PDB file of C-alpha atoms in Angstrom:
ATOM      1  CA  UNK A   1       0.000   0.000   0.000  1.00 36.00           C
ATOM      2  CA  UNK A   2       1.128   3.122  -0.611  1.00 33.00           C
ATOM      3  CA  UNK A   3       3.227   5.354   1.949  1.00 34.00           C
ATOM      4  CA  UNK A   4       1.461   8.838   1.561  1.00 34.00           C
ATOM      5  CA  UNK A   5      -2.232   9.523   0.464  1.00 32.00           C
ATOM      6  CA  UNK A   6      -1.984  11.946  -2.636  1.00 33.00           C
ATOM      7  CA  UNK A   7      -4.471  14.663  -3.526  1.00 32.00           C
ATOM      8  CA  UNK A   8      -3.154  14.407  -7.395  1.00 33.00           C
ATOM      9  CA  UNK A   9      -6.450  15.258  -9.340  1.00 32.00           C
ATOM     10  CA  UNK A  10      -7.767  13.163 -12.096  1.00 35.00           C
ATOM     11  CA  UNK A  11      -6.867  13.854 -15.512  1.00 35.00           C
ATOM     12  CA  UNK A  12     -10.013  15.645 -15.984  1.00 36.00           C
ATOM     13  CA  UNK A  13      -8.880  18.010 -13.548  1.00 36.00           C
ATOM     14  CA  UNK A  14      -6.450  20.408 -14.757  1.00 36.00           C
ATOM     15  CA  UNK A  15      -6.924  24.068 -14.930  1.00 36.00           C
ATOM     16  CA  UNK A  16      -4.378  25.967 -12.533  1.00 36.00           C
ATOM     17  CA  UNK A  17      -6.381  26.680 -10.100  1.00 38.00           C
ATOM     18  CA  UNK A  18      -6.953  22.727  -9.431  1.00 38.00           C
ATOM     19  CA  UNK A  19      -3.887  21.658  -9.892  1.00 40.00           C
ATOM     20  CA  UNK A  20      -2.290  24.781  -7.764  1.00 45.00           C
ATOM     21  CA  UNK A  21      -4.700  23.447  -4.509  1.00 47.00           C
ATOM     22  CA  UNK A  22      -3.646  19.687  -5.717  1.00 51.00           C
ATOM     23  CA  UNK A  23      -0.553  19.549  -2.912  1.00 56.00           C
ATOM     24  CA  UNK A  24       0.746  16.121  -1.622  1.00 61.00           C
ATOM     25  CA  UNK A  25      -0.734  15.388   2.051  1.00 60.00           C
ATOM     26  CA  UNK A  26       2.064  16.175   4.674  1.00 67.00           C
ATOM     27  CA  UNK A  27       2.594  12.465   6.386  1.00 69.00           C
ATOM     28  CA  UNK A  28       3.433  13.944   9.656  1.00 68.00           C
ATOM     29  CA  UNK A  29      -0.351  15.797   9.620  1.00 66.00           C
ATOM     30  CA  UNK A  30      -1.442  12.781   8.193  1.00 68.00           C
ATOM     31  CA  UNK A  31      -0.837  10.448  11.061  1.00 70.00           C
ATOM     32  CA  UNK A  32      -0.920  13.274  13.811  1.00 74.00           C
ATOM     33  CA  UNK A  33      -4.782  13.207  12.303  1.00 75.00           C
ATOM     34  CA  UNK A  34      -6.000   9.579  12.384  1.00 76.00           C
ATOM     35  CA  UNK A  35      -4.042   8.993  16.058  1.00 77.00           C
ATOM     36  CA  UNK A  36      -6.650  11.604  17.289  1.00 79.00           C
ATOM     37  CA  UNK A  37      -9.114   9.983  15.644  1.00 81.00           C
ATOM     38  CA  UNK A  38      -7.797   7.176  16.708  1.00 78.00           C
ATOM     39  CA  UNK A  39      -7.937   8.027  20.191  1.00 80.00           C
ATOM     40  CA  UNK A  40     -11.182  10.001  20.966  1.00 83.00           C
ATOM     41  CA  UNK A  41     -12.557   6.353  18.998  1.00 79.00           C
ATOM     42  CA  UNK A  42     -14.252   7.880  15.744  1.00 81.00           C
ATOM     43  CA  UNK A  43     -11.876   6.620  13.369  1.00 78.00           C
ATOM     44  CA  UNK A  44     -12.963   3.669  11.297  1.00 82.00           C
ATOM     45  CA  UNK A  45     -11.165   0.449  10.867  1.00 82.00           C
ATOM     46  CA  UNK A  46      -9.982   1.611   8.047  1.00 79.00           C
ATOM     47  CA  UNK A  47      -8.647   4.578   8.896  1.00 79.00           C
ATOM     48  CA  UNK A  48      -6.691   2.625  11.934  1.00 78.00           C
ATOM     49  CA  UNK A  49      -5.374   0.516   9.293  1.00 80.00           C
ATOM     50  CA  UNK A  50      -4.030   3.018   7.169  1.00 81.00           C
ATOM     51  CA  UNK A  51      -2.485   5.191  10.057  1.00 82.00           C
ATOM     52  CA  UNK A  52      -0.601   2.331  11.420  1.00 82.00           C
ATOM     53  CA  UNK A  53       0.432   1.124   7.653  1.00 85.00           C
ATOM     54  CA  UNK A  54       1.534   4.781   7.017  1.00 84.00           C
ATOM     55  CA  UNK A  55       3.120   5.115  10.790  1.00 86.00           C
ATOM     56  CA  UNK A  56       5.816   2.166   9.555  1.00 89.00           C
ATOM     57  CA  UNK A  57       6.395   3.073   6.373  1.00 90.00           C
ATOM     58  CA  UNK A  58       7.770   6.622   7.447  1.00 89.00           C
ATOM     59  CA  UNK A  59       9.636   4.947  10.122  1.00 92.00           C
ATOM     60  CA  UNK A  60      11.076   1.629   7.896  1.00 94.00           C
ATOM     61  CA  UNK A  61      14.450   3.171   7.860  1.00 96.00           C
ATOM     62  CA  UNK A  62      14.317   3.919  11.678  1.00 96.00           C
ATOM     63  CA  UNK A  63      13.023   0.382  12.353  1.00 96.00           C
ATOM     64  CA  UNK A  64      14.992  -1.770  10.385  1.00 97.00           C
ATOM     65  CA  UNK A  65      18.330   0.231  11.384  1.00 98.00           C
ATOM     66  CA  UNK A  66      17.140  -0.923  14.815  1.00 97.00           C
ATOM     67  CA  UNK A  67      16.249  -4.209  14.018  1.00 97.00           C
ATOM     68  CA  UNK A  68      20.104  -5.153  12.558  1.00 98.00           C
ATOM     69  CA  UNK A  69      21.855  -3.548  15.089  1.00 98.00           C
ATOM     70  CA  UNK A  70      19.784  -5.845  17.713  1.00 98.00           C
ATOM     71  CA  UNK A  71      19.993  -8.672  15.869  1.00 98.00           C
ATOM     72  CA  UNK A  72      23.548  -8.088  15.674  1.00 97.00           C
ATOM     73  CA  UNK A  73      24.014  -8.260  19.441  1.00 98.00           C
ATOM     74  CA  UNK A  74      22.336 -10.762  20.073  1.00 98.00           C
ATOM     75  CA  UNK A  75      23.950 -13.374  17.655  1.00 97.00           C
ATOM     76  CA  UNK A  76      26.898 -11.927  19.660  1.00 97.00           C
ATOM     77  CA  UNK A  77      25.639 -12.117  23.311  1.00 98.00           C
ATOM     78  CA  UNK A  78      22.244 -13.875  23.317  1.00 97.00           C
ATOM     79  CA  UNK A  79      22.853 -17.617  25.510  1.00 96.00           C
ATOM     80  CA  UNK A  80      19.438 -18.589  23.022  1.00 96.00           C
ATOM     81  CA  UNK A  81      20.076 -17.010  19.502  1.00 97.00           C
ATOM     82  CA  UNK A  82      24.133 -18.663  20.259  1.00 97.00           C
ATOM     83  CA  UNK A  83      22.640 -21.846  21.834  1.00 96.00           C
ATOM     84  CA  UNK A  84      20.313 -22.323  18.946  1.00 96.00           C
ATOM     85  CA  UNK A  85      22.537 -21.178  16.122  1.00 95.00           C
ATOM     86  CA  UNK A  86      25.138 -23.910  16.862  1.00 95.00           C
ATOM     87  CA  UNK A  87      22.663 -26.579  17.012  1.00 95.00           C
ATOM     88  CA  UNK A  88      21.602 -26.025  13.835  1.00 94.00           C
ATOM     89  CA  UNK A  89      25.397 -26.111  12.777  1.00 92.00           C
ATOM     90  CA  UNK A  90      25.529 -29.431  14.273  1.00 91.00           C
ATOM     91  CA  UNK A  91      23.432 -30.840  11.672  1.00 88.00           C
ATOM     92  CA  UNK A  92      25.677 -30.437   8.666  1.00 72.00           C
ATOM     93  CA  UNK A  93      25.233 -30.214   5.578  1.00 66.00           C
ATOM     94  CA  UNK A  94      24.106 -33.917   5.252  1.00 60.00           C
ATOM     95  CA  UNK A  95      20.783 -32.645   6.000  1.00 55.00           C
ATOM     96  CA  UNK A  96      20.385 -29.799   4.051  1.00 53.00           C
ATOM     97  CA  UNK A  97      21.394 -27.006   6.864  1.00 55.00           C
ATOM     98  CA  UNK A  98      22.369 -23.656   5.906  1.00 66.00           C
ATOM     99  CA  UNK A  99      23.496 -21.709   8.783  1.00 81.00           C
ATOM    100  CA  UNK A 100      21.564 -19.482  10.475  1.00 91.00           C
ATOM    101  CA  UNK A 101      23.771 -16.098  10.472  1.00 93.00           C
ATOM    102  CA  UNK A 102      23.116 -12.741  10.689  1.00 94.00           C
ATOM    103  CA  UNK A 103      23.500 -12.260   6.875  1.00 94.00           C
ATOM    104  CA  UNK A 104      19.770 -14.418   6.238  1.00 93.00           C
ATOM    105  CA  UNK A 105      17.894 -12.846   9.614  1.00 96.00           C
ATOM    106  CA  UNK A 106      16.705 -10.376   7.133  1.00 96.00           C
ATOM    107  CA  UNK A 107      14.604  -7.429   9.223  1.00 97.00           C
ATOM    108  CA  UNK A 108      11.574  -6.247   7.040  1.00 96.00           C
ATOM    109  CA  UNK A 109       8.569  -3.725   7.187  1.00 95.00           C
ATOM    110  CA  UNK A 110       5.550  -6.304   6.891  1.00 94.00           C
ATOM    111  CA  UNK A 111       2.104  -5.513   6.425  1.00 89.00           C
ATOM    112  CA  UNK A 112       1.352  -8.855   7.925  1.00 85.00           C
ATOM    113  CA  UNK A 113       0.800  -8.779  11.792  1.00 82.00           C
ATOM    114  CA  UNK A 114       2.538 -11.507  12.747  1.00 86.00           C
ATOM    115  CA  UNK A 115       6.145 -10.324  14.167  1.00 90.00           C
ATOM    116  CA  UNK A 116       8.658 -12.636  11.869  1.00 93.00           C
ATOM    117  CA  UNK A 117       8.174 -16.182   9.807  1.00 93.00           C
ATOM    118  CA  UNK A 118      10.745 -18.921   8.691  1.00 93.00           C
ATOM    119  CA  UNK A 119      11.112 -19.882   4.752  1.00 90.00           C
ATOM    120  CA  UNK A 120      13.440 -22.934   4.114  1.00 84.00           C
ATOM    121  CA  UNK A 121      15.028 -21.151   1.608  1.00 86.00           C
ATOM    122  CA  UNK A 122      15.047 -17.623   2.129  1.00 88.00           C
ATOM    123  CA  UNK A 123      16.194 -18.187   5.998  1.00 92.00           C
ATOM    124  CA  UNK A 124      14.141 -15.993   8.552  1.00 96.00           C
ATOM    125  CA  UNK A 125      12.118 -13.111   8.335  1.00 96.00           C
ATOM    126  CA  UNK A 126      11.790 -10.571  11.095  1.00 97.00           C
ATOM    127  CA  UNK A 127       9.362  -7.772  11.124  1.00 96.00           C
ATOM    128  CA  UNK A 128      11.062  -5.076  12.267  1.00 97.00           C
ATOM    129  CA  UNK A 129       7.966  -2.520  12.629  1.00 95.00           C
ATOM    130  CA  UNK A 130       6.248  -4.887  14.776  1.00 94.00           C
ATOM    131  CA  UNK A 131       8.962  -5.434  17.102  1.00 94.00           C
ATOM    132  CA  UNK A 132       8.718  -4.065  21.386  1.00 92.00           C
ATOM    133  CA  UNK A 133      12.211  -4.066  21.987  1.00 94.00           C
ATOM    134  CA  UNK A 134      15.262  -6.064  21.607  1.00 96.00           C
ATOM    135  CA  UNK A 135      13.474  -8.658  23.883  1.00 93.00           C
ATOM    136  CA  UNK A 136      10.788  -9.257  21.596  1.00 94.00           C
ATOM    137  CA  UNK A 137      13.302  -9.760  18.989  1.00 97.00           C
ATOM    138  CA  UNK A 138      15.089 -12.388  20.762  1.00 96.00           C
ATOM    139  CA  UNK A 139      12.322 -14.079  21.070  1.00 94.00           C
ATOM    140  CA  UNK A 140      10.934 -13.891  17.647  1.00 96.00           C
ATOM    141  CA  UNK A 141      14.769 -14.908  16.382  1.00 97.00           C
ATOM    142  CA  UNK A 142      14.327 -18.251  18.775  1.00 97.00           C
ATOM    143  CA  UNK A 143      10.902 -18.981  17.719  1.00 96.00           C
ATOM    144  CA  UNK A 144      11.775 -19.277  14.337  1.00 96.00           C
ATOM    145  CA  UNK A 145      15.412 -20.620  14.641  1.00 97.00           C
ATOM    146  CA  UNK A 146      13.657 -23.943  16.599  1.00 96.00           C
ATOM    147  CA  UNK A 147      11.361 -23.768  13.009  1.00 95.00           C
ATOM    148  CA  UNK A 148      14.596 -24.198  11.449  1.00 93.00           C
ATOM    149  CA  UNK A 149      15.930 -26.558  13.499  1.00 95.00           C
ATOM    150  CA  UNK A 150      12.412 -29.016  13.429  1.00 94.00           C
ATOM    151  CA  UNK A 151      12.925 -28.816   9.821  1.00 91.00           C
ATOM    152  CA  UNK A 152      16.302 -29.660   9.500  1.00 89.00           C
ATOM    153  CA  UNK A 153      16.280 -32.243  11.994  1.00 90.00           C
ATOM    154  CA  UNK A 154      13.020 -34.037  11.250  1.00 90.00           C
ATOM    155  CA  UNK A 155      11.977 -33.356   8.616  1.00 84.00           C
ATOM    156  CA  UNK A 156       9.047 -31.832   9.227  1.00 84.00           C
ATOM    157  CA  UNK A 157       6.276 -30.245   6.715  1.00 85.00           C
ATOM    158  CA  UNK A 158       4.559 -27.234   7.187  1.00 81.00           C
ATOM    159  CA  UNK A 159       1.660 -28.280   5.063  1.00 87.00           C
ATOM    160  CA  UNK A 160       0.803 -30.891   7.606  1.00 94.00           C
ATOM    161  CA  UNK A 161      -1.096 -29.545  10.094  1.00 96.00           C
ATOM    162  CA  UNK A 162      -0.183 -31.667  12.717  1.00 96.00           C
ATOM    163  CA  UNK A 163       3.375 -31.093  11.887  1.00 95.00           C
ATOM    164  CA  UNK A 164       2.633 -27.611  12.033  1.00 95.00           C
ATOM    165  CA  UNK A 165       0.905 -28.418  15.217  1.00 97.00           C
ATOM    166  CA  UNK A 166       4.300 -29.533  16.591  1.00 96.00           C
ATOM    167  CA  UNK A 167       6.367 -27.176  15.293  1.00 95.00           C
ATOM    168  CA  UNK A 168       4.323 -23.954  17.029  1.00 96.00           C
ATOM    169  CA  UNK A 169       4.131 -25.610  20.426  1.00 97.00           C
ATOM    170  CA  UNK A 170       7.826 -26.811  19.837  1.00 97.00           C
ATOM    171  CA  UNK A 171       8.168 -22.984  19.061  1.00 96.00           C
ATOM    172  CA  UNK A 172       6.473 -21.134  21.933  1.00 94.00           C
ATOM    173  CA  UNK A 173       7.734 -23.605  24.180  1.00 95.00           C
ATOM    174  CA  UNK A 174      11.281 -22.983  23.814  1.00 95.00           C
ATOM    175  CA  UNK A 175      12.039 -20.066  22.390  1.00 93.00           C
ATOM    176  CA  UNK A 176      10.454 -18.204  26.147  1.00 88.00           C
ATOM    177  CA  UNK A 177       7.566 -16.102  24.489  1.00 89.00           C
ATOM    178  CA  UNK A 178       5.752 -18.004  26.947  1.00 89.00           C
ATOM    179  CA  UNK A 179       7.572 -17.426  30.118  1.00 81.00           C
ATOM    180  CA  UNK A 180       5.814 -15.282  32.963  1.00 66.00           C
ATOM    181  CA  UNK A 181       6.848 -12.113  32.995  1.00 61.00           C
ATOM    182  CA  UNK A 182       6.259 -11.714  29.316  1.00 57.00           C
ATOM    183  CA  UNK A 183       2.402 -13.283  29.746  1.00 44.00           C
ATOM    184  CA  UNK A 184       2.149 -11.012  32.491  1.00 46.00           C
ATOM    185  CA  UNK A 185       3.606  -7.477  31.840  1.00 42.00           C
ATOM    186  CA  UNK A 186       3.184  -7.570  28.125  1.00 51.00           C
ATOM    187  CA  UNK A 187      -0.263  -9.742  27.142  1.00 45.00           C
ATOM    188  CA  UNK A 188      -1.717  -9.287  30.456  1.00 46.00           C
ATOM    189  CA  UNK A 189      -2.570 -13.161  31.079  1.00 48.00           C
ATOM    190  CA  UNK A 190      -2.501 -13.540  34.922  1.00 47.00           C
ATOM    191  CA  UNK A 191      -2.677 -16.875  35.834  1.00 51.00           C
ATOM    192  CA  UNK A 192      -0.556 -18.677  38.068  1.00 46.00           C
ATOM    193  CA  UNK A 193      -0.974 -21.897  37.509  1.00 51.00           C
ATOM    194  CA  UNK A 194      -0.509 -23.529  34.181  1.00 70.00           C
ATOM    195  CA  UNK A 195       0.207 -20.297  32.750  1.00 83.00           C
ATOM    196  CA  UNK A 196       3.105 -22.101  29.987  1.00 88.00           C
ATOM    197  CA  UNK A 197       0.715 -24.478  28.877  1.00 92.00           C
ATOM    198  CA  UNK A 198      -1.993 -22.317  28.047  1.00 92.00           C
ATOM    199  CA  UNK A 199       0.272 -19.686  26.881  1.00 92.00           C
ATOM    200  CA  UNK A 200       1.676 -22.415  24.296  1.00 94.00           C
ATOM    201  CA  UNK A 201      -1.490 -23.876  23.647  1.00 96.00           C
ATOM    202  CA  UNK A 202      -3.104 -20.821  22.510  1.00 94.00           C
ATOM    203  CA  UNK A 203      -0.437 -19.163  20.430  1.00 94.00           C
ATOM    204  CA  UNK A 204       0.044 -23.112  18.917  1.00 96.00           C
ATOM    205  CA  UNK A 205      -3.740 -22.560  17.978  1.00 97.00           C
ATOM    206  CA  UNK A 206      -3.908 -19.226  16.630  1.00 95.00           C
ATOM    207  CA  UNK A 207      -1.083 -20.096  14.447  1.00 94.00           C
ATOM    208  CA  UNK A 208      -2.004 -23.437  13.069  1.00 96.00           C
ATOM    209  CA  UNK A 209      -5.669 -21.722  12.453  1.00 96.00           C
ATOM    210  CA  UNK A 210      -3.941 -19.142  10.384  1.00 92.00           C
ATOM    211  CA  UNK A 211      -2.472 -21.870   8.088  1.00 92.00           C
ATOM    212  CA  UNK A 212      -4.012 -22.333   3.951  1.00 89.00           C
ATOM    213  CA  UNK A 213      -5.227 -25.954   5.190  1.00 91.00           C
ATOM    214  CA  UNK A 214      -7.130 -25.309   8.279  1.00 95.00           C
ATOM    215  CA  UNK A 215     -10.781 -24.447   8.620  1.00 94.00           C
ATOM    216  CA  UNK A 216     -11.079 -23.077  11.461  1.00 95.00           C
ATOM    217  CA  UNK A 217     -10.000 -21.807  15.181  1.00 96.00           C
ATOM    218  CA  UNK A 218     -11.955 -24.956  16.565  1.00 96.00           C
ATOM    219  CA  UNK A 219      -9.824 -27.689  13.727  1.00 97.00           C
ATOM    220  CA  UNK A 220      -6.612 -26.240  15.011  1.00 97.00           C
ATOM    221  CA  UNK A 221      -7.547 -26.670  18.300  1.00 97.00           C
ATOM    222  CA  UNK A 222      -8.320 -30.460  17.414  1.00 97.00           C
ATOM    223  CA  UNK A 223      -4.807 -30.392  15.670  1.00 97.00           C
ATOM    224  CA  UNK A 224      -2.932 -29.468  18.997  1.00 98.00           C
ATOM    225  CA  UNK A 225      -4.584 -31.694  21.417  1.00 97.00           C
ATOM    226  CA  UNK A 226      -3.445 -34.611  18.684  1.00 97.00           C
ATOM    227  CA  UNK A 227       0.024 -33.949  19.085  1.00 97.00           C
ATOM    228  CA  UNK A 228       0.279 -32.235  22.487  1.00 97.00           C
ATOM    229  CA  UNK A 229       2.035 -34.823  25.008  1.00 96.00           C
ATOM    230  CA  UNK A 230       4.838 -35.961  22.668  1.00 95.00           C
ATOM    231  CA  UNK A 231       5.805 -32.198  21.431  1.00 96.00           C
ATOM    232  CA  UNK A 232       5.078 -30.318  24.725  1.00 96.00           C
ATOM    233  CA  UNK A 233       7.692 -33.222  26.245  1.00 95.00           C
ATOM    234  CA  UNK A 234      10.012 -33.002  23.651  1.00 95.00           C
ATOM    235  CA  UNK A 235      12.493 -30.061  24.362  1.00 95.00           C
ATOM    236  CA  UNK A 236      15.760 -31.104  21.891  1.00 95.00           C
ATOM    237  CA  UNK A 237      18.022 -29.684  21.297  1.00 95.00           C
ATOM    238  CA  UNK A 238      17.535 -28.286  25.213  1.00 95.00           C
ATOM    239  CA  UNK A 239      17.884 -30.465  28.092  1.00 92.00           C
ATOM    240  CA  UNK A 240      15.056 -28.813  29.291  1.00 89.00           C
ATOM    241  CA  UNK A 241      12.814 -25.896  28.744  1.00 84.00           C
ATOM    242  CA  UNK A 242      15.311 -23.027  28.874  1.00 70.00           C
ATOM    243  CA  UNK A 243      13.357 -20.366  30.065  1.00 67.00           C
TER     244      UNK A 243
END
């Protein structure tokens, strides 16, 4: 979608006194406009969509600049990103691996709302305009380097939703989205008992629903359940569930 909303006229418009009045809408006014709309509630869905879509796109540059130099440190510093990342070296090239390096973390502007995605052959994508802090892009690294790893090391396909199944609880298991302090501070979930497994179970859900062969919230649901004991239990390549 475009970055700025133009005034241009038609082609049917063009006598000077149009086309002098015709001037490009200042972005800044722009989204100043819609986040008061925005926030006395009268804007339309719409219009939140298009503020937000034309809130990153003036500040790609600032985000992704962000992004790298974050994702930098923590394939420097990270115990998870480095734990992970040599794992996956482990595997060799006897099954296919391609390290996971800074070079194909690639840090994006989506207009998606999930916050990053794994490709077997473009590497990982990370969207940088959706990202907290360099917390939130730990995690999101993680969560997708274990994707890498289940696929490397068993083979598994996406297109099979209860491989998929597997893979997201694998996912949100281990890479700590679902620790806590991050239910509690940043998603608000307050429970105190069981709050991992839920945690897992419902992002697992959410993201097996969003897949091209499931029907429904309810089917992915079923889809979880199936293969929840084994892949819950399973934490390779961690001894145990890190964090």
């Amino acid at each position: 979608m475009s970055s700025t909303v133009s005034t241009t006229p038609s082609t049917a418009s063009s006598s000077p006194s149009t086309t002098n009045s015709a001037k490009p809408l200042d972005p800044a006014y722009y989204t100043w406009s819609n986040f008061f709309s925005i926030l006395t509630g009268t804007a339309t869905p719409h219009d939140r969509d298009q503020y937000f879509r034309t809130k990153d796109t003036i500040n790609e540059a600032r985000d992704c600049a962000r992004c790298d130099k974050d994702k930098a440190w923590l394939f420097a510093y990270s115990p998870v990103i480095r734990f992970m990342k040599h794992n996956i070296d482990l595997l060799g090239p006897d099954s296919g691996a391609a390290s996971i390096t800074p070079d194909n973390v690639r840090c994006r502007r989506c207009d998606t709302k999930q916050s990053g995605g794994f490709d077997s052959e473009y590497g990982i994508l990370v969207c940088a305009n959706h990202l907290r802090n360099r917390g939130h892009l730990e995690d999101t690294i993680a969560h997708e380097m274990v994707h890498a790893y289940d696929h490397l090391r068993f083979k598994l396909d996406p297109y099979d939703l209860r491989h998929a199944a597997c893979m997201e609880i694998r996912a949100s298991t281990l890479s700590g989205e679902c620790r806590w302090t991050r239910e509690f501070f940043t998603r608000n979930q307050w429970g105190l008992t069981q709050q991992l497994q839920e945690c897992v179970r419902r992002r697992a859900t959410l993201s097996v629903a969003a897949r091209p062969g499931c029907k429904d919230e309810a089917m992915a649901g079923r889809m979880v359940s199936e293969v929840w004991d084994s892949c819950f239990r399973d934490t390779r390549p961690f001894d145990e569930i890190y964090r």
